[in-house]
Structures are given as structure tokens and as C-alpha cells.
Tab-separated table of C-alpha atoms and ligand atoms in Angstrom:
chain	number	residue	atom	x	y	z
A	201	UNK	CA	6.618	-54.406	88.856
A	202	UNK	CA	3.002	-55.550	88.920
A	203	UNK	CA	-0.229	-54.041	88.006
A	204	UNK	CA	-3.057	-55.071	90.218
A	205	UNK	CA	-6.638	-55.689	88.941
A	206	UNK	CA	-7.719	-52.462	90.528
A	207	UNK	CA	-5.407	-50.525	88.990
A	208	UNK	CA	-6.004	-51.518	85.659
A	209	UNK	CA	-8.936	-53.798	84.502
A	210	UNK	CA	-8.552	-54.227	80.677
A	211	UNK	CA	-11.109	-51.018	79.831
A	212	UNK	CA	-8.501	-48.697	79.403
A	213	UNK	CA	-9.129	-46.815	76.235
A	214	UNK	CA	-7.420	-47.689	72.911
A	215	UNK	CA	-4.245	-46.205	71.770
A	216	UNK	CA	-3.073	-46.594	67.914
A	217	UNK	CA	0.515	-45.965	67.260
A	218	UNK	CA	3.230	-47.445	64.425
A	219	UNK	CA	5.855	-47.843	66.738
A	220	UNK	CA	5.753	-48.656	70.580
A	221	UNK	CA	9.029	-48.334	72.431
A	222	UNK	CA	8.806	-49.808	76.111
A	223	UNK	CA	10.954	-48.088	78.305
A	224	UNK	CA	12.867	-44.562	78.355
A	225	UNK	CA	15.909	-44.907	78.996
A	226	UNK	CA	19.041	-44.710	76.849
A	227	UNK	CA	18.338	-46.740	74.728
A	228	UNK	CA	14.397	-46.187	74.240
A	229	UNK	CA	15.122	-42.616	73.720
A	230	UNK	CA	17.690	-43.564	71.038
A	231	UNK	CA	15.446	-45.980	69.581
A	232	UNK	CA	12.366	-43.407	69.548
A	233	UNK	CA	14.880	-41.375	67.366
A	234	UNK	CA	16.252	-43.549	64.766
A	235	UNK	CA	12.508	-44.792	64.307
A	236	UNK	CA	11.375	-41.023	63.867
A	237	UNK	CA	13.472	-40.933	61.567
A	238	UNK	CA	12.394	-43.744	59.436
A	239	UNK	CA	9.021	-41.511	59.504
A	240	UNK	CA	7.315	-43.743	61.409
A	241	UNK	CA	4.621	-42.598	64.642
A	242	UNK	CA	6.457	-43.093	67.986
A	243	UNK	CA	5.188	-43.372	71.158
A	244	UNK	CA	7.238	-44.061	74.589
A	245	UNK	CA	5.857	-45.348	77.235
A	246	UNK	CA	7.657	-45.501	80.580
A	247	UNK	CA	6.806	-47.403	83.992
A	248	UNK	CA	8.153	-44.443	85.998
A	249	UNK	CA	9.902	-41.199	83.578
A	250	UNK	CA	12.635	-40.608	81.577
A	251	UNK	CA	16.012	-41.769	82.809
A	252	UNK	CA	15.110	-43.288	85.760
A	253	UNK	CA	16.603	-46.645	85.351
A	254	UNK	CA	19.923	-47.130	84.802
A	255	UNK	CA	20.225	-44.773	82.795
A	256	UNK	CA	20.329	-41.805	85.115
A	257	UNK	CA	22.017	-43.580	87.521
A	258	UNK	CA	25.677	-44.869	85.819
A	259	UNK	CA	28.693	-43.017	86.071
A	260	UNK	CA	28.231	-41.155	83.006
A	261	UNK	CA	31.766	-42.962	81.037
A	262	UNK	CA	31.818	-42.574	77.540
A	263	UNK	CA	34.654	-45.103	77.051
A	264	UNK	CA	34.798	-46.574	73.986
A	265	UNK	CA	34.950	-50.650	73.620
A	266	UNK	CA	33.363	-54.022	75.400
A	267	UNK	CA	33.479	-54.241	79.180
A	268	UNK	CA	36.673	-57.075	78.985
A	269	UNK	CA	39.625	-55.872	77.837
A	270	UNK	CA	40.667	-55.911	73.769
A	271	UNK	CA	41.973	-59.257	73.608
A	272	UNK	CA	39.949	-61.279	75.957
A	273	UNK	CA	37.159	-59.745	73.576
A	274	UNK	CA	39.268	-61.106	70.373
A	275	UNK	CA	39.166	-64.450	72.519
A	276	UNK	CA	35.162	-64.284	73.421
A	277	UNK	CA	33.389	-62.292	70.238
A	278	UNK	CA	36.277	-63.310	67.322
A	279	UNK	CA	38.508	-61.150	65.716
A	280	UNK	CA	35.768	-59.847	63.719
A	281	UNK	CA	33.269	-59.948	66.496
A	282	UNK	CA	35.794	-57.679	68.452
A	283	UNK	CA	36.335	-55.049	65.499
A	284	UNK	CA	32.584	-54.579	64.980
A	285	UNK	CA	31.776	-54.024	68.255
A	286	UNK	CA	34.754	-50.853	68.775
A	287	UNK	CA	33.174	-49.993	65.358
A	288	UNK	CA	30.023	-50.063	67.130
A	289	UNK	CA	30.988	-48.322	70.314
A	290	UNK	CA	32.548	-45.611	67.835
A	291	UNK	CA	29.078	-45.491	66.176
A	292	UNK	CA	27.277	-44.889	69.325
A	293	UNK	CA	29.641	-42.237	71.013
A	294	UNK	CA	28.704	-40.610	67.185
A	295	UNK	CA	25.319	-40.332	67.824
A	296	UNK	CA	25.616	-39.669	71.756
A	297	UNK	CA	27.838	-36.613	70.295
A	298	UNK	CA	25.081	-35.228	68.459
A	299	UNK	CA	22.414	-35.306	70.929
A	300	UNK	CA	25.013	-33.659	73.572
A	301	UNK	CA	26.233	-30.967	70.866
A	302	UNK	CA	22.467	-30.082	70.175
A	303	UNK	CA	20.981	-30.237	73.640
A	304	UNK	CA	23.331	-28.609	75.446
A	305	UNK	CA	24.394	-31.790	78.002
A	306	UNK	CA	27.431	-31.066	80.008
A	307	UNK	CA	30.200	-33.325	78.358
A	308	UNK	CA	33.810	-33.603	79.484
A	309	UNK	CA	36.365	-34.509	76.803
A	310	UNK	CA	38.324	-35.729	79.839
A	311	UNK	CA	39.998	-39.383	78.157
A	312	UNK	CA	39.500	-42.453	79.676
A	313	UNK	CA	42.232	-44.291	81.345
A	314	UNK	CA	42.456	-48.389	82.063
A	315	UNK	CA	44.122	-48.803	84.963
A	316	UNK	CA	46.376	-52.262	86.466
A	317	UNK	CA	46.051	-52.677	90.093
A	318	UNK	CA	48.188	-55.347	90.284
A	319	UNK	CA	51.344	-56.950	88.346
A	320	UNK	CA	48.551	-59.518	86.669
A	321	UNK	CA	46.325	-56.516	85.313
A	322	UNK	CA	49.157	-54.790	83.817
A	323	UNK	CA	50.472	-57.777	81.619
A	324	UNK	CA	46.791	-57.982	80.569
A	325	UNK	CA	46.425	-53.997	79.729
A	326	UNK	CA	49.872	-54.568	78.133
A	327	UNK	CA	48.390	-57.119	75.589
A	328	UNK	CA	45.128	-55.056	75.137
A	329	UNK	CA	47.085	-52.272	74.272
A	330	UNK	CA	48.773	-54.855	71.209
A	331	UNK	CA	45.727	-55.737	70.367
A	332	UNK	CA	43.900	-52.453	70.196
A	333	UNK	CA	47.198	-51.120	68.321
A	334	UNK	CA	47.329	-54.317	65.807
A	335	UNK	CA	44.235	-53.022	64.627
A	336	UNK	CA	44.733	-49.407	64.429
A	337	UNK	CA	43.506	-48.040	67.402
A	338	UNK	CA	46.161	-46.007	68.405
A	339	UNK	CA	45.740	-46.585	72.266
A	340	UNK	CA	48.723	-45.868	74.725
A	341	UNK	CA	50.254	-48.330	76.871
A	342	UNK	CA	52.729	-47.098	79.751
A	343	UNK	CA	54.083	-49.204	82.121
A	344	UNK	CA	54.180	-46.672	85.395
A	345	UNK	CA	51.170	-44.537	87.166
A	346	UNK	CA	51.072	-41.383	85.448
A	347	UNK	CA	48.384	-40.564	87.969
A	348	UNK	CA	50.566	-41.302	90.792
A	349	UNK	CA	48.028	-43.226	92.941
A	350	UNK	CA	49.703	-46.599	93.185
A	351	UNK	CA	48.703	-47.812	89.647
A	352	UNK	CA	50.847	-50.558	88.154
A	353	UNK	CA	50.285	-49.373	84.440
A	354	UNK	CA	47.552	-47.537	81.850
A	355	UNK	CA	46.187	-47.872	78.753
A	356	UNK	CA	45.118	-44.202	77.718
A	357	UNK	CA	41.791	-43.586	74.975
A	358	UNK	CA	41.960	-39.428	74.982
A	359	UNK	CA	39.216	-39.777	72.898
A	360	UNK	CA	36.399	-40.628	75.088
A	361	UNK	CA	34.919	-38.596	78.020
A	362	UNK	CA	32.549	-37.794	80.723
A	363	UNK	CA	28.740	-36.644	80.139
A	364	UNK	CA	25.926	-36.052	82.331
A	365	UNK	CA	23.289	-39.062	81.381
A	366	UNK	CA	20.438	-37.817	82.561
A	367	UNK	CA	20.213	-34.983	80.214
A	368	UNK	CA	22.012	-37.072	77.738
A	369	UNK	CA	18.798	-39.305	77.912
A	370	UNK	CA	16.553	-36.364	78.330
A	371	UNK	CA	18.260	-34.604	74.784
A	372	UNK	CA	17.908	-38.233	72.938
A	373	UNK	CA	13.834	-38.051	73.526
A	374	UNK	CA	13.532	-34.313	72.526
A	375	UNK	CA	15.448	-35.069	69.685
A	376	UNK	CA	13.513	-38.079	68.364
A	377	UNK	CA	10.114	-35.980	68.645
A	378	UNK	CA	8.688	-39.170	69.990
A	379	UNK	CA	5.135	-38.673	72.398
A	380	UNK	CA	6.332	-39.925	76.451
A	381	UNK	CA	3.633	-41.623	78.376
A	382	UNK	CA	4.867	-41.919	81.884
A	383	UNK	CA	4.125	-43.293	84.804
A	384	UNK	CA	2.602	-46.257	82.830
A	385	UNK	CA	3.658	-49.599	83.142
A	386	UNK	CA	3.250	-52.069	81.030
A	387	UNK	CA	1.822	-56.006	82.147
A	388	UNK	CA	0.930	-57.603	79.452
A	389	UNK	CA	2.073	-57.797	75.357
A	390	UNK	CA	-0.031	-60.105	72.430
A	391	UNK	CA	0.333	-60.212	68.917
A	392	UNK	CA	-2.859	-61.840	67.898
A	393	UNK	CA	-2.139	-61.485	64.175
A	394	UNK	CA	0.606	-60.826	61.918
A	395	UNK	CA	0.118	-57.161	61.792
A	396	UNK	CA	0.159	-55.844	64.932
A	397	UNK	CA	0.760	-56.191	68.704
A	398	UNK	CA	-1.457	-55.468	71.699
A	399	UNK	CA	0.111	-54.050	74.820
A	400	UNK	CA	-1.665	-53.447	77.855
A	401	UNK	CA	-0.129	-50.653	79.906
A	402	UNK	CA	-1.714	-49.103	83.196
A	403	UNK	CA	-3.512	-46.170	81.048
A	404	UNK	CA	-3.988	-47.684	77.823
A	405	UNK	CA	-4.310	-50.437	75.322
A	406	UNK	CA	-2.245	-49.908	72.645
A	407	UNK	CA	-2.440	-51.466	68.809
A	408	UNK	CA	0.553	-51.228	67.400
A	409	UNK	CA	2.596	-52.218	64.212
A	410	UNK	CA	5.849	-52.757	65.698
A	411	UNK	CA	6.658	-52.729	69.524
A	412	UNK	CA	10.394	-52.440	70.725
A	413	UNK	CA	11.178	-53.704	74.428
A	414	UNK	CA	14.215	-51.652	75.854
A	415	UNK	CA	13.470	-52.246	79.229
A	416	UNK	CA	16.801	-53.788	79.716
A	417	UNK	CA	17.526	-55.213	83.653
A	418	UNK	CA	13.737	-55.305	83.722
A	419	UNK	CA	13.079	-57.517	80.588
A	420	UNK	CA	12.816	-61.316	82.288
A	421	UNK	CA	10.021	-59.412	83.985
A	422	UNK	CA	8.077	-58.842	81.110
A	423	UNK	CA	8.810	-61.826	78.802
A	424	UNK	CA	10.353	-65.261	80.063
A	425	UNK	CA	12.326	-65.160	76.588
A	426	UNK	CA	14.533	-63.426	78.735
A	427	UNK	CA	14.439	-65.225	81.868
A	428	UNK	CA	18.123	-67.257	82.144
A	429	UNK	CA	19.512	-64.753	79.033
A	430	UNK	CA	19.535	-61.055	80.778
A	431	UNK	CA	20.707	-60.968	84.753
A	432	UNK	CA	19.770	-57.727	86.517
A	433	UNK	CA	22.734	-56.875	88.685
A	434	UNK	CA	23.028	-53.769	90.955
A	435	UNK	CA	25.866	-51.460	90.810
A	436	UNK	CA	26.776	-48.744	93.265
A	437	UNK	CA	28.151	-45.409	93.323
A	438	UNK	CA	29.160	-42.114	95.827
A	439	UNK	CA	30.155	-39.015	95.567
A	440	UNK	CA	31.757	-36.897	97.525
A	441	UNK	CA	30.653	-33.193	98.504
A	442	UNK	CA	32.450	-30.627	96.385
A	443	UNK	CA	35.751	-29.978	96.495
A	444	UNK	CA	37.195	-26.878	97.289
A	445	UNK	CA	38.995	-25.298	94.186
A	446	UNK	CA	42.506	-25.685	95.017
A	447	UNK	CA	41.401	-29.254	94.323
A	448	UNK	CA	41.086	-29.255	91.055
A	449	UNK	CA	40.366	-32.109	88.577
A	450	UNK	CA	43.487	-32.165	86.839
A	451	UNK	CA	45.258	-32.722	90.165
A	452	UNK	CA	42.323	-35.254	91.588
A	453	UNK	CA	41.502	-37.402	88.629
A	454	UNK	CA	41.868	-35.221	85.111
A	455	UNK	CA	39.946	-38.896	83.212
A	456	UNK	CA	37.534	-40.988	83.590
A	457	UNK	CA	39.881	-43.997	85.572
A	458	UNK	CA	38.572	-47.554	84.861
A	459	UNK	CA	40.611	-49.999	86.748
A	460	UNK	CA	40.278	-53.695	88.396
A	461	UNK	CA	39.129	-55.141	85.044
A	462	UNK	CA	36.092	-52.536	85.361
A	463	UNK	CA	35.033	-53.735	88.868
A	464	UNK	CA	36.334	-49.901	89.864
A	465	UNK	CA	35.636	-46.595	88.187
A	466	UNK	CA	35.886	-42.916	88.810
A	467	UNK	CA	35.468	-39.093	87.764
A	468	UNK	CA	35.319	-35.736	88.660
A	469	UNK	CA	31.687	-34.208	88.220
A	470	UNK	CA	31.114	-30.973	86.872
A	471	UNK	CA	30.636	-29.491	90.267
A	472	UNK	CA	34.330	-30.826	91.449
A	473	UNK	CA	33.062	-33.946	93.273
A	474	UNK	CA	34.785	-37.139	92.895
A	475	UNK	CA	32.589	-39.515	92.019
A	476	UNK	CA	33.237	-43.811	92.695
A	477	UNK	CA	31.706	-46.628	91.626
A	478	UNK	CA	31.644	-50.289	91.103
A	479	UNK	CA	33.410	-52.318	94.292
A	480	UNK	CA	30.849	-55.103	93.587
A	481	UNK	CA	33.738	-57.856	92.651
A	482	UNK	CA	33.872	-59.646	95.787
A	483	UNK	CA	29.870	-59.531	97.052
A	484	UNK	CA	28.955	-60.973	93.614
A	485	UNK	CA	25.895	-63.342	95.214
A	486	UNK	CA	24.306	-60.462	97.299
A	487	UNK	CA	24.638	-57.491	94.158
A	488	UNK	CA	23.297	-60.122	91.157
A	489	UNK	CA	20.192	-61.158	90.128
A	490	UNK	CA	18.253	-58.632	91.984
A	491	UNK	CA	16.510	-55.513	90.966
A	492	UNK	CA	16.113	-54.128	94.352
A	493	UNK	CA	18.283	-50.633	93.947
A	494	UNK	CA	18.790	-50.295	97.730
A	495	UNK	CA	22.323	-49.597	98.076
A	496	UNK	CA	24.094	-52.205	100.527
A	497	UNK	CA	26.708	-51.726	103.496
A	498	UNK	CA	29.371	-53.703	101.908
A	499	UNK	CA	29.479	-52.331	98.357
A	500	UNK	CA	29.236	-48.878	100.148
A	501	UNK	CA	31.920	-49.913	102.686
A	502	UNK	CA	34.356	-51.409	99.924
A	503	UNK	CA	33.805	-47.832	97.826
A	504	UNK	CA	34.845	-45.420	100.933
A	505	UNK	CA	37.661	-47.670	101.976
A	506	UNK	CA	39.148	-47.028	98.186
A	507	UNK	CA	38.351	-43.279	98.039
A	508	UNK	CA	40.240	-43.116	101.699
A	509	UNK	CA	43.280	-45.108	100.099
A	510	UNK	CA	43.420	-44.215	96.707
A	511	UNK	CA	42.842	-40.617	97.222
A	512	UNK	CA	44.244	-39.844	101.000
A	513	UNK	CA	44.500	-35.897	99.307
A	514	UNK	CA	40.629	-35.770	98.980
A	515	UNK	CA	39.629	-34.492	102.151
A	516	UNK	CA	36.165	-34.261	101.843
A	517	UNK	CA	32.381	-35.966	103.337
A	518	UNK	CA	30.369	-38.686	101.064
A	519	UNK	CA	27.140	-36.440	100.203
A	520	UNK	CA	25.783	-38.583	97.746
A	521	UNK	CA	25.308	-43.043	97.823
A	522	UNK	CA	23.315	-44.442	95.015
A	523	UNK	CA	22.899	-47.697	93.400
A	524	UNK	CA	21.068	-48.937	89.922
A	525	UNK	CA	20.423	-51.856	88.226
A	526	UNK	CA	22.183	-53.153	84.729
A	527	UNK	CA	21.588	-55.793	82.017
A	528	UNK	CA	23.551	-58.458	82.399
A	529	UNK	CA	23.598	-60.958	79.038
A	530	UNK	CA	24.688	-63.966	79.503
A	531	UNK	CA	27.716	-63.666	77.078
A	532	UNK	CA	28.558	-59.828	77.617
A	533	UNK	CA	27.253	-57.877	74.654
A	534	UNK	CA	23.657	-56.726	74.056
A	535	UNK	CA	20.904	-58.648	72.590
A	536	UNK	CA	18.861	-57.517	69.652
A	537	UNK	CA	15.959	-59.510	67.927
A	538	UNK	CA	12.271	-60.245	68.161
A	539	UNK	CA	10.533	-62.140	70.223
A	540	UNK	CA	10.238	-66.421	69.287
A	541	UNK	CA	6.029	-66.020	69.654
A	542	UNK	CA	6.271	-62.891	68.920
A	543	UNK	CA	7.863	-61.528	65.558
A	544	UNK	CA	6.457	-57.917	65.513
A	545	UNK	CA	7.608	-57.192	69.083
A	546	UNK	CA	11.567	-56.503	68.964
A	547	UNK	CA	13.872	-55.799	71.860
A	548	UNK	CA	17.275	-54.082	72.612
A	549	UNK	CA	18.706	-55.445	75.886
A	550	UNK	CA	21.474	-56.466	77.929
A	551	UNK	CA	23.792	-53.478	78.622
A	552	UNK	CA	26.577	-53.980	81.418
A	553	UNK	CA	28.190	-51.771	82.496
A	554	UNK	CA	28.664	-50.057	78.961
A	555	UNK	CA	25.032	-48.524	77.541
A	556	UNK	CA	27.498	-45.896	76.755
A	557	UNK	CA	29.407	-47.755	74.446
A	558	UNK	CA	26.809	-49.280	72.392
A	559	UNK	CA	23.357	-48.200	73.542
A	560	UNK	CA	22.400	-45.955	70.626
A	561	UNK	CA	24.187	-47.845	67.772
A	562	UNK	CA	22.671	-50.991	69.205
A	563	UNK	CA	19.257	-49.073	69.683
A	564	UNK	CA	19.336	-48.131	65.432
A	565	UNK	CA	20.431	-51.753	64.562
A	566	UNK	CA	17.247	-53.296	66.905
A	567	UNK	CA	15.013	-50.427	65.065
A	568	UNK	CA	16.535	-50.917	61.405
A	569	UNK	CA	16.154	-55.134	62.239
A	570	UNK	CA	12.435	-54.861	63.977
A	571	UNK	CA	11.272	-52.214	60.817
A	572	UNK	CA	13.788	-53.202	57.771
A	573	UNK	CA	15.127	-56.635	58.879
A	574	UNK	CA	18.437	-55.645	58.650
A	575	UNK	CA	21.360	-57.762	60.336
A	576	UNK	CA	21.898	-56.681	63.569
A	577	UNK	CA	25.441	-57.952	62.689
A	578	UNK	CA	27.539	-59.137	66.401
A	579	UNK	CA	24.389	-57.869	68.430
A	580	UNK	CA	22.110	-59.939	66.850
A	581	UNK	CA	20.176	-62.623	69.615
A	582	UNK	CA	19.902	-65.468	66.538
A	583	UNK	CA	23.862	-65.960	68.171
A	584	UNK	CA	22.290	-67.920	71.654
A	585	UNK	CA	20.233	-70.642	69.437
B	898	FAD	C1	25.778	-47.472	89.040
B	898	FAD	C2	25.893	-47.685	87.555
B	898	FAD	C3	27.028	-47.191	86.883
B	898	FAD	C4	27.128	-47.336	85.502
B	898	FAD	N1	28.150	-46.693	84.844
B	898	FAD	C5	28.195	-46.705	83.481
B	898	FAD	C6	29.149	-45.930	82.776
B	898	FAD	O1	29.895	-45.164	83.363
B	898	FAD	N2	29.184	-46.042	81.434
B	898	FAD	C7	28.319	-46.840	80.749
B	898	FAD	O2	28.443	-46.956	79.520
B	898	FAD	N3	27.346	-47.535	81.390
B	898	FAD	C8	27.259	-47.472	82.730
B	898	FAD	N4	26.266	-48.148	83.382
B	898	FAD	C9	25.310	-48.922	82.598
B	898	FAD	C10	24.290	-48.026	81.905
B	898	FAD	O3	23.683	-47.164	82.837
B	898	FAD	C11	23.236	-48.901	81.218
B	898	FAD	O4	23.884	-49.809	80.360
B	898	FAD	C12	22.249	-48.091	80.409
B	898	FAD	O5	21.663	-47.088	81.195
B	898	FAD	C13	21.167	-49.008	79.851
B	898	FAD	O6	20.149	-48.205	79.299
B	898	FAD	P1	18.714	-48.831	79.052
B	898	FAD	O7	17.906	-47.769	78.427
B	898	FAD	O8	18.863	-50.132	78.328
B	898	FAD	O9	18.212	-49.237	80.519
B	898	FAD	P2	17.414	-48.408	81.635
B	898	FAD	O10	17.932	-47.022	81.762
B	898	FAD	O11	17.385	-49.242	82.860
B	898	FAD	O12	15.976	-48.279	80.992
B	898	FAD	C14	15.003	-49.303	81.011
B	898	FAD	C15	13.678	-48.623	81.277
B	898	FAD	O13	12.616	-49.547	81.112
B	898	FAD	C16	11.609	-49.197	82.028
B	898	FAD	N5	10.719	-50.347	82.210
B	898	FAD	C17	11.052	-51.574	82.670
B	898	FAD	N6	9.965	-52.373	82.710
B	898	FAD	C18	8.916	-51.650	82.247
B	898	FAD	C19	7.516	-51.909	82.071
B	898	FAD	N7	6.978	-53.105	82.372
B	898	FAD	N8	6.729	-50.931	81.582
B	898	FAD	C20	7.261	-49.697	81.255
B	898	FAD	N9	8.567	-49.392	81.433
B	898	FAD	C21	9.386	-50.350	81.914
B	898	FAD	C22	12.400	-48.850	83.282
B	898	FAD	O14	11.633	-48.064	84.203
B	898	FAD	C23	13.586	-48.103	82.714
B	898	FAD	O15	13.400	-46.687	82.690
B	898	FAD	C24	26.136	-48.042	84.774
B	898	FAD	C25	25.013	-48.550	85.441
B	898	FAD	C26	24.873	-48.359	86.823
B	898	FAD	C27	23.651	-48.880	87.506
């Protein structure tokens, strides 16, 4: 996360660009596409390659909505705040749509499910349900397990589904045309006029007009704007080896499952593993505020105990552990804006669990605001003071 003196001593040659996105990941890629679009000259550059953040490393949910249930996000956001980010979350599956249609990325139209696993969880996916339903999202509460693994209720969304990231983040960059520089970190960003930024990155210097930070977990690295806002927080995930084909999905897990107000999530891949993440609820001090992407005994311990009881008919080895770091802002939702010292250099940050929902419709709001000035409406940073 540092560049030494050796490595990089302030000769590199000079790179002149209209638009410098920092980071390829979901959201960069996005980014480097809506500002390709506004005809502008794109380069990405990338402190490793594309995807291999969080991006590559999430579960791959497409479920629409904030990571707190409907109401709870009526209570947080606002009534308004809450509508504008589904519409959001709608926006962004949208665009995700197009880049899997046109690339070819493996995409399940599985559904999502929200899942009680207790008495307490089920009263709140009741009210969610009200909520979503009140403002005519036509989700479905029932009060039973229609998967038949011990659930205590489910809130049903049949309209969101399972993709591979990975490529999803791989089609986003082809499609924005955008040049990749990877394997180039950046350490150090000026603006020393009102027209354009400097950034010094391990290869280059770069001049450009306009430089967008999506660099997400990593930003309080680059910038201490960010320091106290965005908390990088690991998340973990296994899978198991495939399943053998009288196992099929539909009798294993035929959704993406979301249960345990998020803390717990799982999927079939495409290959007929079943996939498990989160578990991270009760070792909140060792999995946040770090960006070490180790995975950790615990988390890994709590995620086989539930695959052995919530799935005692999966009778199959853990091939696959992995772990990743998110966003965390300090109110939930993402941050977009430009720096306080800093006006030309913009940023799109602070994902959760849920870059799916609203990475690329918060990626064209931070683009449209940094280039346009457009409101970046609920997103918008101006909301922290
Ligand atoms: C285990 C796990 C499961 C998840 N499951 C889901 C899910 O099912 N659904 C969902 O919606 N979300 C999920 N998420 C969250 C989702 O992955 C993220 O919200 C999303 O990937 C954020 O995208 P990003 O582009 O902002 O961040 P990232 O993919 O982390 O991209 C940031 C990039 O910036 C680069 N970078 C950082 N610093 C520098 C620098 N100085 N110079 C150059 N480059 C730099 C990094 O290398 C990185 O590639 C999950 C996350 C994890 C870890």
C-alpha cells in the first residue's frame, strides 16, 4: 500500500489524460464507461488488475435495495431517501444487465430471498415487506420456510439474481473502451491549479482534468478525507466442491438466500457448488477496520458450522475459503463528491456489502457530479457536513 523511493522517484514520464479513474473495480469500470460516454479520454489505472478487490471476491448477489431492511431504511435515509435509493439499485441492476447481456457473463435469474432466523427477524421482514409493498414494490411476504431449512419466514424479490463478478467487472471495462494501466499504484494526488490534477502512480505522472477515486475499502489510504468516514471491513466466503447432479440447485438453494439481517448469505454457482458467506456478526472487532484479506479461523469456523446445519443434505468437502475487503461508510450508503482541497479530484466510495445494488448507478452520478455537477441526489457526501 506504499511505494518506496526506489520504486518510484518522481521521474516517471508524463501521462496526459481527461479523465483518471483510480481503481478497477466495479465501480471504476462503470465509471470509465459512463465517462466514455460523455466523450471524454479515459484512462484506468489499477494498483494490482481488474477485479481484484472486492470486486472479484463478493458473492456475486444482485439483490436489489440498501443492506438494512425497507423500513429501518425509511427510518435511517427518509421516506424519500429510501425510494431513491431502490430507484437507484433498480438503475444499477439496469446497467449491470447490459454489460452481462453484451459480454456474455454467466447470470442467474435465480430471485433473491430474505430470510428470518428467528421470531424477531420475521416481524421485521414482515414490516419490510409493508413497506416495500406501500410503495409499490410488489415483494412477497410468507410467514413459513418455503425452503424448508428451519427459516422462520421470507420476503421473496424474483427479480434479482446471481452473476459472476469477475467477468461482470471485466465486461464493464471492455465496454467503456477505457485504456487499463495495471500493476500501478498510485501514492500521491495534487491539484496545483484549477484545471487539473497531478497523480503520481508507480509508472507515471499523470496531468489530468478530472480524476475519480473508486478505490473504495482502500480510500482512507490515499486521502485522510476519508479517514473516520469509510471503514474497510473483511468479509468471508467458501464454497464447497461440486455437487453431484442429483443435487441440484432447485433442491439445494434455487435463490440467492440473504438471511440474519445480511450477516449470512448463500448460492449455488454455476458449477453446482454451494457457495456461503458472511458469519462475521459476532467477531465484529477482529473482521473491521482492517484490510488484511487473510481469511480467519473463526469466520471460517462459524461458515462450516452453518453449511453442516443448515444444509445436513449437502454432503460434500469445502474446496474453496476466501475473504475480501468492503467499504464501510459511516451511515450505510455510498459516498459521492470531490475532495474539500481538492475540487477536480471526485470519488465514488463506500460500498457494503451491496456494490451490486448501487455501484454503477452510483459510479454515473459521481461521473455526471465530478464532469457536469449534477446532484448526486441521496449519494451525495455534502450529507456528512
Ligand atoms: C466476501 C464479499 C462478499 C460480498 N458479496 C456481495 C454481494 O453478494 N453483492 C453485492 O452487491 N456486494 C457484495 N460485496 C461487496 C462488493 O464486492 C463491493 O461493494 C464492490 O466490489 C465494491 O466495488 P469497488 O469497485 O468500489 O471496490 P473494489 O473492487 O475493492 O475496487 C477498488 C480498487 O481500487 C484499487 N486501489 C486501491 N488503492 C489504490 C491505489 N492507491 N492505486 C491504484 N489502485 C488502487 C484496488 O486494488 C481495487 O481493485 C461483497 C464483498 C465481499 C468482500
Amino acid at each position: 500500500m506504499t511505494v518506496s523511493i526506489w520504486q518510484a522517484d518522481d521521474t516517471q514520464p508524463l501521462y496526459e489524460v481527461d479523465v483518471l479513474i483510480i481503481g478497477a473495480g466495479l465501480v471504476g469500470c462503470a465509471a470509465a464507461y459512463f465517462a466514455t460516454q460523455m466523450g471524454r479520454r479515459v484512462v484506468v489505472t489499477e494498483m494490482r488488475d481488474v477485479a481484484l478487490g472486492a470486486s472479484s471476491r463478493n458473492a456475486g448477489f444482485m439483490i436489489t435495495g440498501p443492506d438494512i431492511y425497507y423500513h429501518r431504511a425509511i427510518e435511517h435515509y427518509g421516506h424519500d431517501g429510501a425510494r431513491e435509493l431502490w430507484k437507484l439499485s433498480e438503475r444499477t441492476h439496469a446497467i449491470w444487465r447490459g454489460f452481462i447481456r453484451d459480454g456474455g457473463v454467466p447470470f442467474h435469474e435465480s430471485g433473491s430471498m430474505l430470510l428470518a432466523e428467528s421470531a424477531e427477524e420475521a416481524r421485521e421482514l414482515e414490516l419490510a415487506a409493508r413497506a416495500l409493498n406501500a410503495d409499490g414494490i410488489p415483494s412477497e411476504f410468507v410467514s413459513s420456510d418455503p425452503l424448508k431449512r428451519g427459516y422462520f419466514a421470507a420476503v421473496s424479490q424474483p427479480w434479482d439474481g446471481a452473476v459472476q463478478p469477475y467477468k461482470l467487472t471485466h465486461a464493464a471495462l471492455h465496454a467503456s473502451g477505457a485504456t487499463l494501466i495495471n500493476n500501478n499504484e498510485v501514492y500521491r494526488i495534487e491539484q496545483p491549479d484549477a484545471e487539473r490534477v497531478t497523480v503520481w502512480t508507480r509508472q507515471y505522472r499523470f496531468e489530468a482534468r478530472h480524476v475519480l477515486l473508486c478505490t473504495n475499502a482502500y480510500s482512507p489510504l490515499i486521502h485522510p478525507y476519508f479517514v473516520g468516514k469509510i471503514i474497510p471491513t473483511r468479509a468471508q466466503c467458501l464454497a464447497t466442491a461440486p455437487l453431484p447432479e442429483s443435487a441440484s440447485p432447485a433442491s439445494i438453494m434455487p435463490v440467492c438466500g440473504y438471511s440474519d439481517y445480511g450477516y449470512m448469505y448463500y448460492r449455488m454457482t454455476y458449477d453446482n457448488r454451494l457457495l456461503i458467506g458472511g458469519g462475521r456478526k459476532d467477531y465484529k472487532t477482529l473482521e473491521n477496520d482492517t484490510t488484511d484479506d487473510r481469511i480467519t479461523d473463526s469466520v471460517q469456523r462459524y461458515l462450516e458450522n452453518y453449511l453442516r446445519t443448515k444444509f445436513p443434505d449437502v454432503d460434500a468437502p469445502v474446496d474453496r475459503r476466501w475473504a475480501g475487503i468492503m467499504g464501510f461508510s459511516v451511515d450505510g450508503i455510498p459516498l459521492v463528491g470531490t475532495l474539500p482541497d481538492m475540487p477536480r479530484v471526485g470519488f465514488a466510495v463506500g460500498f457494503h456489502g451491496h456494490g451490486l445494488a448501487f455501484g454503477a448507478g452510483t459510479a454515473e452520478r459521481a461521473v455526471d457530479y465530478l464532469l457536469n455537477g449534477a446532484s448526486p441526489g441521496v449519494v451525495g457526501a455534502g450529507r456528512l457536513g
